[in-house]
Short mmCIF file of C-alpha atoms in Angstrom, two decimals:
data_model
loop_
_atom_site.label_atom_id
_atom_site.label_comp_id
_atom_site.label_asym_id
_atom_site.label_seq_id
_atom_site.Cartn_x
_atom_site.Cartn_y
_atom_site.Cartn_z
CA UNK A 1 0.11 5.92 -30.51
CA UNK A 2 1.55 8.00 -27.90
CA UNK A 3 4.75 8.67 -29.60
CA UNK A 4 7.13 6.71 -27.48
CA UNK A 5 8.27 3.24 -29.26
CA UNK A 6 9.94 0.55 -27.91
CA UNK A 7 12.12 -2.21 -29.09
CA UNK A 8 11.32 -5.35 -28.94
CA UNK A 9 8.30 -5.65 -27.51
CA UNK A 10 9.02 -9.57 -26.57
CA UNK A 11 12.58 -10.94 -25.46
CA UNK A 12 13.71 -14.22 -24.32
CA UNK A 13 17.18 -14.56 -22.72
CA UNK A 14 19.36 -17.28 -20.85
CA UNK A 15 20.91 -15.74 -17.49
CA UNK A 16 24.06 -15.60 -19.44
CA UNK A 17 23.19 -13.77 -22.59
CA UNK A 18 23.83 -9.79 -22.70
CA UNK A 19 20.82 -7.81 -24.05
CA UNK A 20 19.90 -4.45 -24.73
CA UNK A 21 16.18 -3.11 -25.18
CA UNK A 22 15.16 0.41 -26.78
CA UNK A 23 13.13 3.32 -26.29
CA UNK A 24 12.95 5.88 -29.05
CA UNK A 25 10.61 9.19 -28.64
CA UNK A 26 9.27 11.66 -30.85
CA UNK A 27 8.02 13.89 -28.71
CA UNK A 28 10.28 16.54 -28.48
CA UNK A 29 10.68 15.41 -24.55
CA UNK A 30 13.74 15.94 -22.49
CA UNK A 31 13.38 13.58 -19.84
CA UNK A 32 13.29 9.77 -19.94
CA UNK A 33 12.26 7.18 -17.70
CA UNK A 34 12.62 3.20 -17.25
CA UNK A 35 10.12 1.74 -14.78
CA UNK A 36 9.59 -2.06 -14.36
CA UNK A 37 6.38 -4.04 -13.78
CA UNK A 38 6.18 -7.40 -11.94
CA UNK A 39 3.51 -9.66 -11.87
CA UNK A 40 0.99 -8.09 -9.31
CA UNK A 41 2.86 -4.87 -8.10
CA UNK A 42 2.40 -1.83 -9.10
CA UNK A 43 4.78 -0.08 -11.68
CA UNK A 44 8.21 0.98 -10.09
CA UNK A 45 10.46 3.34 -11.23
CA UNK A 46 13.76 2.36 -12.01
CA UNK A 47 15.70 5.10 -13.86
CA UNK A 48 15.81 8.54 -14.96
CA UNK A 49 17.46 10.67 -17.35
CA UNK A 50 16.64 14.45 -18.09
CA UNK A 51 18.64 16.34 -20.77
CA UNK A 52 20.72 12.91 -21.10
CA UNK A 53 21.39 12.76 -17.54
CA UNK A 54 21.14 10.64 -15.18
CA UNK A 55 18.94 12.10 -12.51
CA UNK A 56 17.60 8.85 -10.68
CA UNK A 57 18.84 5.34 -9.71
CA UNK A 58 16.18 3.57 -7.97
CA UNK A 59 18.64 1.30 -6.23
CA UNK A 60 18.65 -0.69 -8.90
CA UNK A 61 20.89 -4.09 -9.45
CA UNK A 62 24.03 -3.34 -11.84
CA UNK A 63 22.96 -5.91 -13.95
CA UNK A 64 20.45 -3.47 -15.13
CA UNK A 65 22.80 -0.68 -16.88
CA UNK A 66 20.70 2.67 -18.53
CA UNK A 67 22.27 4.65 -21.43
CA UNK A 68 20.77 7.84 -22.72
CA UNK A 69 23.11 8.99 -25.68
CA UNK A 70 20.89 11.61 -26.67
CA UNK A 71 17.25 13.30 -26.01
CA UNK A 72 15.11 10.76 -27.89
CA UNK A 73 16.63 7.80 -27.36
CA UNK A 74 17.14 5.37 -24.14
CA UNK A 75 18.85 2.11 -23.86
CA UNK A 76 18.45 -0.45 -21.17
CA UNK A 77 21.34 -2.75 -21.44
CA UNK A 78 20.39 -6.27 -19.37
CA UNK A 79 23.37 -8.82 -18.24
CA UNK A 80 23.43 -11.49 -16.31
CA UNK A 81 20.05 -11.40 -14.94
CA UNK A 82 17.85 -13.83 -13.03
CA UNK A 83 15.07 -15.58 -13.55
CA UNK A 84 12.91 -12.63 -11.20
CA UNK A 85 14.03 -10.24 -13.54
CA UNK A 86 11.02 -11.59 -15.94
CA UNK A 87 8.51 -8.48 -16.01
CA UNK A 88 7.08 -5.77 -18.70
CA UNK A 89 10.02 -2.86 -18.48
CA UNK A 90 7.98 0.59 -19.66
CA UNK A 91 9.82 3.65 -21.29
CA UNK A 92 8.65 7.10 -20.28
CA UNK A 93 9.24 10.39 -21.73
CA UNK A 94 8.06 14.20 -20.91
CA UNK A 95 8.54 17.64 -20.95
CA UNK A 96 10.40 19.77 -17.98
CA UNK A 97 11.21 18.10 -14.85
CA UNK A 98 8.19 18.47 -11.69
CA UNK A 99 6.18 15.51 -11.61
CA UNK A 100 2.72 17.65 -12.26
CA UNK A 101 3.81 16.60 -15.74
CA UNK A 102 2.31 13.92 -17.92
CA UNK A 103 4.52 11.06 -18.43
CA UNK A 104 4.24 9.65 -22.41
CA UNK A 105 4.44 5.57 -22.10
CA UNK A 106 5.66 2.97 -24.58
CA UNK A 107 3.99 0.01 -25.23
CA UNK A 108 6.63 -2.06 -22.91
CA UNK A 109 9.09 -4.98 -23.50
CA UNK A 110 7.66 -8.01 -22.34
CA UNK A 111 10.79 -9.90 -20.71
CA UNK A 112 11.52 -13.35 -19.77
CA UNK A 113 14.27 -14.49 -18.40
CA UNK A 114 15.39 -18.59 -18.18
CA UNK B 1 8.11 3.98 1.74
CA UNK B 2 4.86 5.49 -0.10
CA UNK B 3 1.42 3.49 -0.48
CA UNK B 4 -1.18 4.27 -2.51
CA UNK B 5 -3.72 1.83 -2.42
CA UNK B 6 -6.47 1.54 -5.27
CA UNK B 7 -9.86 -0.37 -5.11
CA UNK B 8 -11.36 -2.39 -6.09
CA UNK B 9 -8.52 -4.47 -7.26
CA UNK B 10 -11.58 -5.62 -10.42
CA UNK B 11 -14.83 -4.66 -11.68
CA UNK B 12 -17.30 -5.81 -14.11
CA UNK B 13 -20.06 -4.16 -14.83
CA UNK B 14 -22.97 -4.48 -17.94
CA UNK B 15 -22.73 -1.78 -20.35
CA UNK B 16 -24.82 1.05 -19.93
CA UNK B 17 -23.79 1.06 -16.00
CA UNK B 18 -21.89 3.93 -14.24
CA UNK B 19 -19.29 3.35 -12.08
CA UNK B 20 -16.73 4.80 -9.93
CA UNK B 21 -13.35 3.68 -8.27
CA UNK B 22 -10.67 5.17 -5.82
CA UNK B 23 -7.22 5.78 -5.60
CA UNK B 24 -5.68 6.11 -1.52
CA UNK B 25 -2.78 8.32 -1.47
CA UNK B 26 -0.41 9.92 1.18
CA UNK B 27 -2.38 13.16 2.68
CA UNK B 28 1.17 14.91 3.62
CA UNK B 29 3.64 16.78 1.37
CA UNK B 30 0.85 16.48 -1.58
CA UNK B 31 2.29 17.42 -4.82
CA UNK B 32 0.15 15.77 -7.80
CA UNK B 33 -2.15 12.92 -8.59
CA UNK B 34 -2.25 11.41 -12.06
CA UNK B 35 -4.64 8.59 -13.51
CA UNK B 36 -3.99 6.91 -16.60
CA UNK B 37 -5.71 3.89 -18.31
CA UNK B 38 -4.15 1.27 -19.90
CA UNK B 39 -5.71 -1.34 -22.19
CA UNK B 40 -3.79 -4.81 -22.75
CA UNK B 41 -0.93 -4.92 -25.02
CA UNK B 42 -1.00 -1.09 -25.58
CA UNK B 43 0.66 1.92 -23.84
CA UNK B 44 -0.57 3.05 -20.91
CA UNK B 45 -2.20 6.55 -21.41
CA UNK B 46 -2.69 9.41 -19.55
CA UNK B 47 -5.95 10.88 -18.26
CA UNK B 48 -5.52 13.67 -15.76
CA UNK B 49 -3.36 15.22 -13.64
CA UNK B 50 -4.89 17.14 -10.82
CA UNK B 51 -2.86 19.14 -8.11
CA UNK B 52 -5.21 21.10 -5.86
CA UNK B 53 -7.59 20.16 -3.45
CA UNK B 54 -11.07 19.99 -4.57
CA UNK B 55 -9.86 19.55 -8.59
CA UNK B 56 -12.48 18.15 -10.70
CA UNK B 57 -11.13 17.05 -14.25
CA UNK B 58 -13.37 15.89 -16.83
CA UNK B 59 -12.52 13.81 -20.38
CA UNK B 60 -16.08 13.17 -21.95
CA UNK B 61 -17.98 9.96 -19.66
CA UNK B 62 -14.95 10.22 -17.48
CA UNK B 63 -14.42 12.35 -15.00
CA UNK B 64 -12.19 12.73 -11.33
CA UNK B 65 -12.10 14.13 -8.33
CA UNK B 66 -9.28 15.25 -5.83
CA UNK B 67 -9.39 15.73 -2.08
CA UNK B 68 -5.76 15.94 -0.87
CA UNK B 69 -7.35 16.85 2.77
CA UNK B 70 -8.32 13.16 3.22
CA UNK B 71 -6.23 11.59 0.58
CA UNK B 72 -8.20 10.17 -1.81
CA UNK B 73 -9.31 10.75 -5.70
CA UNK B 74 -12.44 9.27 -7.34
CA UNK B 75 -12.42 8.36 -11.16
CA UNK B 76 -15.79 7.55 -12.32
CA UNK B 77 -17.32 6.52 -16.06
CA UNK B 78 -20.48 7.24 -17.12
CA UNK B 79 -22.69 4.92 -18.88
CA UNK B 80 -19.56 2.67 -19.30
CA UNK B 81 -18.77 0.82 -23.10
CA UNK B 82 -17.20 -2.12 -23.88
CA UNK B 83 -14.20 -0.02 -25.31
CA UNK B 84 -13.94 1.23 -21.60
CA UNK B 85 -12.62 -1.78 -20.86
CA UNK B 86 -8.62 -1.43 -19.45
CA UNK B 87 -6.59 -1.23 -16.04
CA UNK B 88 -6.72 2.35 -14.49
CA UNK B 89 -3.77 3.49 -12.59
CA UNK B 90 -3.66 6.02 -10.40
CA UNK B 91 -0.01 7.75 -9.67
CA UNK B 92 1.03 10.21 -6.45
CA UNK B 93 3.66 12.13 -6.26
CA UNK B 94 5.27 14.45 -3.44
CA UNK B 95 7.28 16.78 -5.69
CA UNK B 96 10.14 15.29 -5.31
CA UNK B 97 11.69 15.70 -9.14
CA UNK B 98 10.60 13.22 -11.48
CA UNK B 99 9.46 10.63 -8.42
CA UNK B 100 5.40 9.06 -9.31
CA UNK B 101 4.20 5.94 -6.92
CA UNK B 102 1.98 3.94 -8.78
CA UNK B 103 -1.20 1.77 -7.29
CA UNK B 104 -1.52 -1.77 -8.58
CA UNK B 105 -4.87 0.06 -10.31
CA UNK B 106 -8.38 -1.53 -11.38
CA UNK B 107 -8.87 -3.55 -13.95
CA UNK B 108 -12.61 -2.63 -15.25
CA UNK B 109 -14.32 -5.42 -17.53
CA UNK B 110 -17.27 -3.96 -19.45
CA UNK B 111 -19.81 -6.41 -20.83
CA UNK B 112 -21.56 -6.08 -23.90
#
């Protein structure tokens, strides 16, 4: 257990449906972080949020849409999206901003996409 | 764009064996190197994070080493054990806020 959870863990969804998935951490962190993996590439980052702002967009599609309402929790809210989209999305958290930090993972949403 | 480049992309090895693999990073504007394992289905976790030249971290039979000269860190496991057995990532980062480039890692198979 690393202390970052994540809702669900698997999620099937039609190109038309409108999803959201969930990170929750109990960390104490104040920065957040979405980062995508697709079959055979490395993990990318895709968003992130320190003291409930966002800080980073990785130039990433609007169908993708991030919400950070308050320290320990981070939404990803999914519409619209294509087939390619399928891949494990990771949650982040940590403490203070420079990237000498250790980065707290989730267990990852497993996402597939019809 | 940023590569860091890890190798082998697999590995088995018996248990019992040592073994060692590397992570390729960026030798300019070095900022911090992180490795993490990650076993299937669980979160990936983190193992070191090493920021100046010539760091040696150590976590009981595993242990890494930096050079930021030459670009390159080693991870190796002693006497590896089945439990061993996960994907090890290696992560670089320039010090730009918040900003870590992953490699696609190893994937170590450890047989009983």
């Amino acid at each position: 257990e690393t202390g970052v959870t994540q809702t669900p863990r698997h999620l099937v969804m039609g190109m038309t449906n409108k999803k959201s998935l969930k990170c929750e951490q109990h960390l104490g962190h104040n920065a957040m972080y979405w980062y995508k993996q697709s079959a055979k590439k490395p993990l990318e980052l895709m968003f992130v949020y320190s003291l409930e702002e966002r800080v980073e967009n990785n130039s990433v599609p609007s169908r993708f849409s991030p919400e950070c309402p308050n320290s320990s929790h981070l939404f990803l809210h999914l519409h619209t999206l294509q087939p390619e989209d399928s891949a494990l999305y990771l949650c982040a958290s940590s403490h203070g901003r420079r990237d000498s930090v250790t980065q707290y993972f989730g267990p990852g949403t497993r996402l597939l996409v019809l | 764009i940023l590569n860091v480049e890890q190798s082998p992309q697999s590995l088995h090895v018996q248990e019992g064996d040592s073994t060692n693999f590397t992570c390729s990073f960026p030798s300019s504007n070095f900022y911090a190197l992180h490795w993490y394992r990650w076993e299937t289905a669980k979160s990936p976790e983190a193992l070191f994070v090493m920021t100046l030249n010539g760091d040696e971290k150590k976590k009981g039979r595993i242990s890494a080493t930096l050079n930021t000269k030459e670009g390159y860190s080693y991870l190796y496991i002693k006497g590896s054990q089945p439990e061993d057995s996960a994907t090890y990532l290696c992560a670089f980062s320039r010090g730009s806020n918040y900003k870590l480039t992953f490699g696609k890692g190893t994937l170590l198979t450890v047989n009983p």
